[in-house]
Each structure stands twice: as structure tokens, then as C-alpha cells.
């Protein structure tokens, strides 16, 4: 994940983000809810991370797992593909 930009206010939640510190000790499957929470902070404007970086991190974490449906959902959301195959 990228570091917050220099132009962020001091109250930015990124200053208190411990994700990079605890992630080496978590199982891969436990990282997904944490990254979803970071996504919610991004959408609310509480944290200044790039949403595409977080989505890319989720896809990288999914590679060694068998969570194919979840990977497809993330890829569709990131690439803007919202088609329905009949």
C-alpha cells in the first residue's frame, strides 16, 4: 500500500494505520476484511490511500488462495466490467 501524501491533514487516519505492521502476522483470509475496512475509510474520505492500490493488494493476496469468485468480483469492480453473461 502506498504511504499517504504530504498534503493530507494531520487528522488523516493513515497516520494511525497499523495494517502494514500486523499484516505479516495474519492469515491471508484475515486480511480481506481489513482491506475492505480500509476501502470503506477511503470512500468516506477518512484515509488518503489510493483505492486502486488497495484493490491491487487484494488481488495479489487472492493469487495463492482458491477464492475465485471473490477475485472475479474485485476484478469486475476495478476494471468497470459489469456485464451479465447469459
mmCIF file of C-alpha atoms in Angstrom:
data_model
loop_
_atom_site.group_PDB
_atom_site.id
_atom_site.type_symbol
_atom_site.label_atom_id
_atom_site.label_comp_id
_atom_site.label_asym_id
_atom_site.label_seq_id
_atom_site.Cartn_x
_atom_site.Cartn_y
_atom_site.Cartn_z
ATOM 1 C CA UNK A 1 0.000 0.000 0.000
ATOM 2 C CA UNK A 2 1.234 3.480 -0.692
ATOM 3 C CA UNK A 3 2.009 5.964 2.019
ATOM 4 C CA UNK A 4 -0.266 8.926 2.498
ATOM 5 C CA UNK A 5 0.512 12.041 0.510
ATOM 6 C CA UNK A 6 2.253 15.027 2.064
ATOM 7 C CA UNK A 7 -0.795 17.241 1.559
ATOM 8 C CA UNK A 8 -3.010 15.198 3.911
ATOM 9 C CA UNK A 9 -4.248 16.778 7.121
ATOM 10 C CA UNK A 10 -2.826 15.674 10.466
ATOM 11 C CA UNK A 11 -6.167 14.072 11.345
ATOM 12 C CA UNK A 12 -5.851 11.593 8.481
ATOM 13 C CA UNK A 13 -6.441 8.036 9.691
ATOM 14 C CA UNK A 14 -3.389 6.876 7.718
ATOM 15 C CA UNK A 15 -1.209 8.261 10.493
ATOM 16 C CA UNK A 16 -2.681 5.626 12.813
ATOM 17 C CA UNK A 17 -2.918 2.774 10.309
ATOM 18 C CA UNK A 18 -1.185 -0.364 11.608
ATOM 19 C CA UNK A 19 -2.094 -2.572 8.657
ATOM 20 C CA UNK A 20 1.456 -2.868 7.390
ATOM 21 C CA UNK A 21 2.665 -3.743 10.902
ATOM 22 C CA UNK A 22 0.181 -6.527 11.625
ATOM 23 C CA UNK A 23 -0.325 -7.953 8.145
ATOM 24 C CA UNK A 24 2.757 -10.251 8.238
ATOM 25 C CA UNK A 25 1.210 -11.998 11.254
ATOM 26 C CA UNK A 26 -2.276 -12.503 9.796
ATOM 27 C CA UNK A 27 -3.552 -15.344 7.669
ATOM 28 C CA UNK A 28 -4.352 -14.245 4.120
ATOM 29 C CA UNK A 29 -8.063 -14.800 4.693
ATOM 30 C CA UNK A 30 -7.975 -12.419 7.656
ATOM 31 C CA UNK A 31 -6.530 -9.622 5.534
ATOM 32 C CA UNK A 32 -9.586 -9.321 3.282
ATOM 33 C CA UNK A 33 -11.950 -7.869 5.913
ATOM 34 C CA UNK A 34 -9.191 -5.484 6.937
ATOM 35 C CA UNK A 35 -8.718 -4.290 3.362
ATOM 36 C CA UNK A 36 -12.500 -3.960 2.971
ATOM 37 C CA UNK A 37 -12.495 -1.722 6.029
ATOM 38 C CA UNK A 38 -9.693 0.375 4.525
ATOM 39 C CA UNK A 39 -11.809 0.666 1.365
ATOM 40 C CA UNK A 40 -14.694 1.995 3.443
ATOM 41 C CA UNK A 41 -12.347 4.557 5.016
ATOM 42 C CA UNK A 42 -11.199 5.615 1.552
ATOM 43 C CA UNK A 43 -14.767 6.083 0.327
ATOM 44 C CA UNK A 44 -15.675 8.105 3.419
ATOM 45 C CA UNK A 45 -12.614 10.328 2.958
ATOM 46 C CA UNK A 46 -11.102 9.379 6.307
ATOM 47 C CA UNK A 47 -7.904 7.983 4.817
ATOM 48 C CA UNK A 48 -5.847 9.162 1.877
ATOM 49 C CA UNK A 49 -4.799 5.846 0.315
ATOM 50 C CA UNK A 50 -5.383 5.196 -3.367
ATOM 51 C CA UNK A 51 -8.381 2.866 -3.845
ATOM 52 C CA UNK A 52 -6.740 1.190 -6.842
ATOM 53 C CA UNK A 53 -3.678 0.337 -4.738
ATOM 54 C CA UNK A 54 -5.863 -1.330 -2.126
ATOM 55 C CA UNK A 55 -7.763 -3.259 -4.804
ATOM 56 C CA UNK A 56 -4.483 -4.375 -6.354
ATOM 57 C CA UNK A 57 -3.277 -5.533 -2.935
ATOM 58 C CA UNK A 58 -6.461 -7.580 -2.533
ATOM 59 C CA UNK A 59 -5.932 -9.210 -5.926
ATOM 60 C CA UNK A 60 -2.309 -10.025 -5.059
ATOM 61 C CA UNK A 61 -3.434 -11.619 -1.802
ATOM 62 C CA UNK A 62 -6.012 -13.695 -3.659
ATOM 63 C CA UNK A 63 -3.494 -15.307 -6.003
ATOM 64 C CA UNK A 64 -2.409 -18.134 -3.656
ATOM 65 C CA UNK A 65 -5.964 -18.783 -2.407
ATOM 66 C CA UNK A 66 -8.883 -20.586 -4.023
ATOM 67 C CA UNK A 67 -11.283 -17.661 -3.631
ATOM 68 C CA UNK A 68 -12.004 -17.373 -7.356
ATOM 69 C CA UNK A 69 -15.466 -15.796 -7.062
ATOM 70 C CA UNK A 70 -14.146 -13.060 -4.790
ATOM 71 C CA UNK A 71 -11.244 -12.385 -7.166
ATOM 72 C CA UNK A 72 -13.677 -12.093 -10.087
ATOM 73 C CA UNK A 73 -15.823 -9.606 -8.133
ATOM 74 C CA UNK A 74 -12.818 -7.449 -7.292
ATOM 75 C CA UNK A 75 -11.573 -7.533 -10.874
ATOM 76 C CA UNK A 76 -15.002 -6.551 -12.211
ATOM 77 C CA UNK A 77 -15.283 -3.675 -9.765
ATOM 78 C CA UNK A 78 -11.804 -2.374 -10.578
ATOM 79 C CA UNK A 79 -11.981 -2.738 -14.330
ATOM 80 C CA UNK A 80 -15.543 -1.467 -14.650
ATOM 81 C CA UNK A 81 -16.819 -4.660 -16.280
ATOM 82 C CA UNK A 82 -20.397 -5.065 -15.128
ATOM 83 C CA UNK A 83 -21.764 -7.254 -17.872
ATOM 84 C CA UNK A 84 -24.026 -10.186 -17.306
ATOM 85 C CA UNK A 85 -23.244 -13.346 -19.248
ATOM 86 C CA UNK A 86 -26.271 -15.380 -20.219
#
